Coordinates of C-alpha atoms in Angstrom, one line a residue:
X1 CA 6.9 0.6 -35.0
X2 CA 6.1 -2.2 -37.6
X3 CA 8.2 -4.8 -35.3
X4 CA 5.8 -3.2 -32.5
X5 CA 2.9 -3.9 -34.7
X6 CA 3.7 -7.2 -35.5
X7 CA 2.9 -7.9 -32.0
X8 CA -0.6 -7.1 -32.6
X9 CA -0.8 -9.7 -35.3
X10 CA 0.4 -12.8 -32.8
X11 CA -1.7 -11.5 -30.0
X12 CA -4.4 -11.7 -32.1
X13 CA -3.4 -15.3 -33.5
X14 CA -3.0 -16.5 -29.8
X15 CA -6.1 -15.6 -28.6
X16 CA -8.0 -16.9 -31.3
X17 CA -6.3 -20.0 -31.1
X18 CA -7.9 -20.8 -27.8
X19 CA -11.4 -19.4 -28.6
X20 CA -11.0 -22.0 -31.3
X21 CA -11.3 -25.0 -29.3
X22 CA -14.2 -25.8 -29.0
X23 CA -13.4 -28.5 -25.8
X24 CA -12.8 -25.6 -24.3
X25 CA -16.2 -24.2 -24.3
X26 CA -18.7 -26.6 -23.1
X27 CA -19.5 -25.1 -19.4
X28 CA -20.4 -22.0 -21.5
X29 CA -23.2 -23.8 -22.9
X30 CA -25.0 -23.5 -19.2
X31 CA -25.6 -20.1 -19.2
X32 CA -28.5 -20.5 -22.3
X33 CA -28.6 -21.4 -25.5
X34 CA -29.3 -17.3 -26.3
X35 CA -26.6 -16.5 -24.4
X36 CA -24.0 -19.2 -25.6
X37 CA -25.4 -18.6 -29.6
X38 CA -24.9 -14.8 -29.7
X39 CA -21.5 -16.1 -28.2
X40 CA -20.8 -18.4 -30.9
X41 CA -22.2 -16.0 -33.6
X42 CA -20.0 -13.0 -32.4
X43 CA -16.7 -15.3 -32.6
X44 CA -17.9 -16.5 -35.9
X45 CA -18.3 -13.0 -37.5
X46 CA -15.2 -12.3 -36.0
X47 CA -12.9 -14.7 -37.9
X48 CA -14.6 -13.8 -40.8
X49 CA -14.9 -10.2 -41.2
X50 CA -12.9 -7.2 -42.1
X51 CA -15.3 -4.6 -42.2
X52 CA -14.6 -1.6 -39.6
X53 CA -18.0 -1.1 -39.0
X54 CA -18.9 -4.6 -38.9
X55 CA -16.1 -4.8 -36.4
X56 CA -17.6 -2.0 -34.2
X57 CA -21.2 -3.7 -34.3
X58 CA -19.8 -6.8 -32.7
X59 CA -18.0 -4.6 -29.9
X60 CA -21.1 -3.7 -28.7
X61 CA -22.1 -7.0 -28.6
X62 CA -19.5 -8.5 -26.7
X63 CA -19.8 -5.5 -24.4
X64 CA -23.4 -6.3 -24.1
X65 CA -21.9 -9.6 -23.3
X66 CA -19.7 -9.1 -20.5
X67 CA -21.9 -6.5 -19.3
X68 CA -24.4 -9.5 -18.9
X69 CA -22.5 -12.4 -17.8
X70 CA -20.6 -9.1 -15.3
X71 CA -24.3 -8.8 -13.7
X72 CA -25.2 -12.9 -13.0
X73 CA -22.2 -12.8 -11.3
X74 CA -22.9 -9.8 -8.9
X75 CA -25.9 -11.5 -8.3
X76 CA -24.4 -14.2 -5.8
X77 CA -21.4 -14.0 -3.2
X78 CA -18.4 -14.5 -5.2
X79 CA -17.4 -18.0 -3.7
X80 CA -21.2 -19.4 -4.6
X81 CA -20.7 -18.0 -8.5
X82 CA -21.4 -21.0 -10.7
X83 CA -18.7 -21.7 -12.5
X84 CA -20.5 -21.3 -16.0
X85 CA -21.1 -17.3 -15.8
X86 CA -17.4 -16.9 -14.0
X87 CA -16.5 -19.0 -17.3
X88 CA -18.7 -16.8 -19.6
X89 CA -17.4 -13.3 -18.4
X90 CA -13.9 -14.5 -19.0
X91 CA -14.1 -15.7 -22.2
X92 CA -16.4 -13.0 -23.7
X93 CA -13.7 -10.5 -22.4
X94 CA -11.3 -12.3 -24.0
X95 CA -13.6 -12.4 -27.5
X96 CA -14.0 -8.5 -27.0
X97 CA -9.9 -8.1 -26.6
X98 CA -10.3 -10.4 -30.3
X99 CA -12.5 -8.3 -31.7
X100 CA -10.4 -4.7 -30.6
X101 CA -7.1 -6.6 -32.0
X102 CA -8.4 -6.8 -35.1
X103 CA -9.9 -3.7 -35.6
X104 CA -6.2 -2.5 -34.9
X105 CA -5.0 -4.8 -37.7
X106 CA -7.7 -3.8 -39.8
X107 CA -7.4 0.0 -39.8
X108 CA -3.3 -0.5 -39.9
X109 CA -3.2 2.5 -38.0
X110 CA 0.4 2.4 -36.8
X111 CA 0.8 6.0 -35.2
X112 CA 1.7 5.9 -31.4
X113 CA -1.0 8.6 -30.2
X114 CA -3.6 7.1 -32.1
X115 CA -3.6 3.5 -30.8
X116 CA -3.0 4.7 -27.5
X117 CA -6.1 5.1 -26.3
X118 CA -7.4 1.8 -28.0
X119 CA -4.7 -0.4 -26.3
X120 CA -5.6 1.7 -23.1
X121 CA -9.4 0.2 -23.6
X122 CA -8.2 -3.3 -24.3
X123 CA -6.2 -3.6 -21.3
X124 CA -9.4 -2.2 -19.4
X125 CA -11.9 -4.5 -20.4
X126 CA -9.5 -7.2 -20.2
X127 CA -8.2 -6.6 -16.4
X128 CA -11.9 -5.9 -15.0
X129 CA -13.3 -9.5 -16.6
X130 CA -10.0 -11.4 -15.2
X131 CA -10.7 -9.6 -11.8
X132 CA -14.2 -10.0 -11.2
X133 CA -14.5 -13.6 -13.1
X134 CA -11.3 -14.8 -11.3
X135 CA -10.1 -16.1 -15.2
X136 CA -11.1 -19.8 -14.7
X137 CA -10.7 -22.1 -17.6
X138 CA -8.3 -23.4 -19.3
X139 CA -5.2 -21.5 -20.0
X140 CA -7.0 -18.3 -19.5
X141 CA -5.1 -16.7 -16.8
X142 CA -1.6 -17.9 -18.7
X143 CA -2.6 -16.1 -22.2
X144 CA -4.2 -12.8 -19.8
X145 CA -1.4 -12.3 -18.2
X146 CA 0.5 -12.1 -21.7
X147 CA -1.7 -10.1 -23.1
X148 CA -1.7 -7.7 -20.5
X149 CA 2.2 -7.1 -19.9
X150 CA 2.4 -7.0 -23.8
X151 CA -0.1 -4.3 -23.6
X152 CA 1.7 -2.7 -21.0
X153 CA 5.3 -2.9 -22.3
X154 CA 4.1 -1.6 -25.9
X155 CA 2.6 1.8 -24.6
X156 CA 5.7 2.2 -22.0
X157 CA 8.4 1.6 -25.0
X158 CA 6.2 3.9 -26.9
X159 CA 5.7 6.8 -23.9
X160 CA 9.7 7.0 -22.7
X161 CA 10.6 6.4 -26.8
X162 CA 14.0 4.5 -25.8
X163 CA 14.9 6.9 -23.0
X164 CA 15.8 6.0 -18.6
X165 CA 12.5 4.2 -17.4
X166 CA 13.3 6.1 -13.9
X167 CA 15.8 6.7 -11.6
X168 CA 17.4 4.9 -8.8
X169 CA 17.2 7.8 -6.5
X170 CA 13.6 7.6 -4.3
X171 CA 11.0 9.8 -6.2
X172 CA 8.7 9.0 -3.9
X173 CA 6.9 12.7 -2.4
X174 CA 7.0 13.1 1.2
X175 CA 3.0 13.8 2.2
X176 CA 1.9 17.0 2.8
X177 CA 1.2 16.8 6.1
X178 CA 3.0 14.2 7.8
X179 CA 0.7 13.0 11.1
X180 CA 2.4 13.5 14.4
X181 CA 5.1 10.4 15.4
X182 CA 2.7 8.2 17.5
X183 CA 4.5 7.8 21.1
X184 CA 5.3 3.8 21.7
X185 CA 4.8 3.2 25.2
X186 CA 4.9 -1.0 25.2
X187 CA 7.1 -1.4 22.5
X188 CA 7.6 -4.7 20.4
X189 CA 10.5 -6.9 21.3
X190 CA 13.5 -5.9 18.4
X191 CA 15.9 -8.1 17.2
X192 CA 19.1 -6.3 14.8
X193 CA 19.8 -9.3 13.2
X194 CA 17.4 -12.4 11.7
X195 CA 17.0 -15.1 14.1
X196 CA 17.7 -18.8 13.5
X197 CA 15.3 -20.7 11.5
X198 CA 15.4 -23.4 13.9
X199 CA 14.2 -20.9 16.8
X200 CA 11.8 -19.3 14.5
X201 CA 10.0 -22.3 14.3
X202 CA 10.7 -24.0 17.9
X203 CA 9.1 -19.8 18.8
X204 CA 6.1 -20.3 16.5
X205 CA 5.3 -23.2 18.4
X206 CA 4.3 -21.8 21.3
X207 CA 0.7 -22.2 22.9
X208 CA 0.8 -18.0 22.0
X209 CA 3.6 -17.0 20.5
X210 CA 4.8 -13.0 20.7
X211 CA 5.4 -11.0 18.0
X212 CA 9.1 -9.1 17.4
X213 CA 10.1 -6.9 14.9
X214 CA 14.2 -7.6 12.9
X215 CA 15.4 -4.3 11.9
X216 CA 17.3 -6.1 8.9
X217 CA 18.2 -8.8 7.1
X218 CA 15.8 -10.1 5.9
X219 CA 14.2 -7.9 3.1
X220 CA 17.0 -5.5 2.2
X221 CA 18.3 -7.6 -0.8
X222 CA 14.5 -7.4 -2.8
X223 CA 14.6 -6.3 -6.1
X224 CA 12.2 -3.8 -4.9
X225 CA 14.6 -2.0 -3.0
X226 CA 17.7 -1.7 -5.5
X227 CA 17.2 -2.4 -9.1
X228 CA 13.3 -2.4 -9.3
X229 CA 12.7 0.2 -6.5
X230 CA 9.1 0.8 -5.2
X231 CA 9.8 3.9 -4.3
X232 CA 10.3 5.4 -7.7
X233 CA 6.5 6.1 -9.0
X234 CA 8.1 5.8 -12.1
X235 CA 9.4 2.7 -12.3
X236 CA 5.8 1.7 -10.8
X237 CA 4.2 3.1 -13.6
X238 CA 6.7 1.4 -16.1
X239 CA 5.0 -1.9 -15.6
X240 CA 1.7 -0.8 -14.9
X241 CA 0.3 2.3 -15.4
X242 CA -2.9 1.2 -17.6
X243 CA -3.7 -1.8 -15.2
X244 CA -6.9 -1.3 -13.9
X245 CA -7.2 -2.6 -10.1
X246 CA -9.5 -2.6 -7.3
X247 CA -8.9 0.3 -4.9
X248 CA -10.7 1.0 -1.8
X249 CA -11.9 4.5 -0.9
X250 CA -12.3 5.6 2.6
X251 CA -9.9 5.8 5.7
X252 CA -10.5 2.0 6.3
X253 CA -12.8 -0.6 5.4
X254 CA -15.8 -0.7 8.7
X255 CA -16.3 3.3 7.7
X256 CA -20.2 3.8 6.4
X257 CA -18.7 5.6 3.3
X258 CA -16.5 3.0 2.3
X259 CA -16.8 1.9 -1.5
X260 CA -14.9 0.0 -3.9
X261 CA -14.0 1.9 -7.4
X262 CA -11.6 -0.1 -10.2
X263 CA -9.2 2.5 -11.2
X264 CA -6.1 3.1 -13.6
X265 CA -3.0 1.7 -11.3
X266 CA -1.5 5.1 -12.6
X267 CA -4.6 7.2 -11.3
X268 CA -4.4 5.8 -8.3
X269 CA -0.5 6.9 -7.9
X270 CA -1.2 10.5 -9.7
X271 CA -4.3 11.6 -7.5
X272 CA -3.7 9.5 -4.2
X273 CA -0.1 8.7 -3.7
X274 CA 1.4 11.6 -5.3
X275 CA -1.1 14.7 -4.8
X276 CA -2.8 12.8 -1.4
X277 CA -5.8 15.1 -2.4
X278 CA -9.3 14.1 -1.5
X279 CA -10.3 10.7 0.5
X280 CA -7.5 8.4 1.2
X281 CA -7.8 5.5 -1.1
X282 CA -6.3 2.3 -0.7
X283 CA -4.8 -0.6 -2.6
X284 CA -5.6 -3.6 0.2
X285 CA -8.1 -6.7 -0.1
X286 CA -6.8 -7.3 -3.2
X287 CA -4.0 -10.2 -4.5
X288 CA -2.1 -7.4 -7.0
X289 CA 0.4 -9.8 -7.4
X290 CA -1.8 -13.0 -8.9
X291 CA -2.7 -10.1 -11.3
X292 CA 0.1 -8.4 -12.3
X293 CA 3.0 -11.3 -11.7
X294 CA 6.0 -8.9 -12.7
X295 CA 5.4 -7.0 -8.9
X296 CA 6.2 -10.8 -7.5
X297 CA 9.3 -10.9 -9.2
X298 CA 10.5 -7.5 -7.1
X299 CA 9.9 -10.0 -4.1
X300 CA 11.7 -13.0 -2.8
X301 CA 10.0 -14.9 0.2
X302 CA 11.8 -15.0 3.5
X303 CA 12.5 -19.1 4.1
X304 CA 10.6 -18.0 7.6
X305 CA 8.1 -18.5 5.7
X306 CA 8.5 -22.4 4.9
X307 CA 7.9 -23.5 7.9
X308 CA 5.4 -25.6 9.1
X309 CA 4.3 -24.6 12.4
X310 CA 2.2 -27.6 14.4
X311 CA -1.3 -26.9 14.5
X312 CA -3.2 -26.1 18.1
X313 CA -5.8 -24.3 19.2
X314 CA -5.2 -21.0 17.7
X315 CA -3.4 -22.3 14.1
X316 CA -6.2 -24.4 13.2
X317 CA -4.9 -25.1 9.3
X318 CA -2.2 -25.0 7.4
X319 CA -2.5 -22.6 4.3
X320 CA -1.5 -24.8 1.1
X321 CA 0.8 -22.4 -0.7
X322 CA 2.8 -19.5 1.1
X323 CA 0.1 -16.6 0.6
X324 CA 1.8 -13.2 -0.6
X325 CA -0.7 -9.9 -0.3
X326 CA 0.6 -6.3 -1.2
X327 CA -1.0 -2.9 0.6
X328 CA -0.4 0.6 -0.8
X329 CA -1.7 3.1 -0.2
X330 CA -1.4 7.3 1.2
X331 CA -1.0 8.6 4.8
X332 CA -4.0 8.0 6.5
X333 CA -5.4 4.6 5.2
X334 CA -6.1 2.6 8.7
X335 CA -6.3 -1.5 8.8
X336 CA -8.9 -1.8 11.7
X337 CA -8.6 -4.3 14.2
X338 CA -8.4 -7.6 13.5
X339 CA -7.5 -11.2 13.2
X340 CA -5.6 -13.3 10.8
X341 CA -5.6 -17.1 10.4
X342 CA -2.2 -17.6 10.0
X343 CA 1.4 -16.7 10.8
X344 CA 2.4 -13.8 9.4
X345 CA 5.5 -11.5 8.4
X346 CA 4.7 -7.8 7.2
X347 CA 7.6 -6.6 5.4
X348 CA 8.0 -2.4 5.3
X349 CA 8.8 -1.5 2.0
X350 CA 8.5 2.1 1.0
X351 CA 7.5 4.4 4.0
X352 CA 6.6 3.7 7.5
X353 CA 3.6 1.9 9.2
X354 CA 2.2 2.5 13.3
X355 CA 1.1 -0.9 14.6
X356 CA -0.6 -2.5 17.9
X357 CA -1.1 -6.1 18.5
X358 CA -2.9 -7.7 21.4
X359 CA -3.4 -10.9 22.3
X360 CA -5.1 -13.5 21.2
X361 CA -6.2 -14.5 25.0
X362 CA -8.1 -11.3 24.8
X363 CA -10.6 -11.5 22.2
X364 CA -13.2 -11.4 24.6
X365 CA -12.4 -7.4 25.4
X366 CA -12.3 -6.4 21.9
X367 CA -16.2 -6.7 20.8
X368 CA -15.8 -9.1 17.3
X369 CA -18.5 -8.0 15.2
X370 CA -21.4 -10.5 13.7
X371 CA -21.6 -11.1 9.9
X372 CA -19.2 -11.6 7.7
X373 CA -16.8 -9.2 9.3
X374 CA -16.4 -11.4 12.8
X375 CA -12.6 -11.1 12.1
X376 CA -13.1 -7.5 12.7
X377 CA -13.3 -5.5 16.2
X378 CA -16.1 -3.1 16.4
X379 CA -14.1 -0.4 18.3
X380 CA -12.1 1.9 16.8
X381 CA -8.7 2.7 18.6
X382 CA -8.3 6.1 17.4
X383 CA -11.5 6.8 19.3
X384 CA -12.8 4.6 21.5
X385 CA -16.1 5.1 23.3
X386 CA -15.6 3.3 26.8
X387 CA -19.4 3.6 27.1
X388 CA -19.8 0.7 24.3
X389 CA -16.8 -1.2 24.9
X390 CA -16.0 -0.7 28.4
X391 CA -13.9 -3.8 28.4
X392 CA -11.4 -2.8 26.3
X393 CA -10.0 -0.4 28.7
X394 CA -8.6 -3.9 30.2
X395 CA -6.6 -4.8 26.5
X396 CA -3.0 -5.0 27.3
X397 CA -1.3 -4.3 23.7
X398 CA 2.1 -4.5 22.1
X399 CA 3.2 -1.6 19.4
X400 CA 5.6 -0.6 17.0
X401 CA 6.5 2.0 13.8
X402 CA 7.4 -0.4 11.1
X403 CA 10.5 1.5 9.0
X404 CA 11.4 0.5 5.2
X405 CA 13.5 -2.3 5.5
X406 CA 11.8 -4.2 8.5
X407 CA 10.3 -7.3 9.5
X408 CA 7.5 -8.0 11.6
X409 CA 6.1 -11.3 13.6
X410 CA 2.3 -11.4 14.0
X411 CA 1.3 -14.1 15.6
X412 CA -1.6 -15.8 14.6
X413 CA -5.0 -15.4 16.3
X414 CA -7.8 -17.1 16.9

């Protein structure tokens, strides 16, 4: 435990060194002189204080600073948030982590059960500030990832106490009430072996490429299937149990009662994946690989993703890099009918998913929404209102059930 305790000192020193650099804090002055003065005062007192009572008071002030910054951020659409408010929220979050680490060092508590909730609070606070702010500023994201991974490792090692962290057998339980398997009337073309790189590029360069499924040979070698199985809930908890992620509450984001909630990853797994009680919850619309890089190490981007198809009317611009996203949810989660501006490879790691694809040539028949969700259809394909959407009956589509280890190519749509 003493060796682990030294880790807190190392993390404290790292955060302190970053925040001491005044040249990297100049952007914070734009938040206003009183806010900037409060930040500087808390930081200075943290460095000089060894009194646990004063540290508790400083922690309260730092929390007020993060709360105030969060309120300022929420006044804007994310793309319009002034960078200085995002910077203030991130640095205030790091400042609070600094105070919390010093509190641990000052008390010199070494009992795991006593330290566990304190470490969980640091992870929760820092994760929330990082997710909301986007971790702007020099070395902020890098340092935050280091702190969060080290603290999660400390918690995991303390809980398992040198016992095997996970078994290589699949531990994901079967759903309590399995949905009836959909009948496939208009199947998507399937390949039993991966097509060549050249064939795939030529296929994507068609004016209107068609979808297809590759049944095996593209992702079977991923660590997520083998040495780090995502089907093992114990494994996922071992690397992210105490991390806080934004979870969608509701079967789909177009529902009137849909909402988002910041939730500990282990609570999400226990309540919504294993127990599957109550309203469905979905980890989606969030770049979890950006937040938890350890998960990204469990996948290997297929070579197909590095082609550069020709631009056309449907495919108007190239992405700057390969876009990687993950979706994680129980039975009953739904992605409404929508379109994406890029070519997609959907890789199924655990479980199965039913998908229905409609050609972009039929976009006029699917009744796109107005406003912020113009890429989403108004039609609920499970409960189609033929009076409200009469043209939808003329839509032709392809469909499939994507199983573990299979990959679906989804063409770009306008």
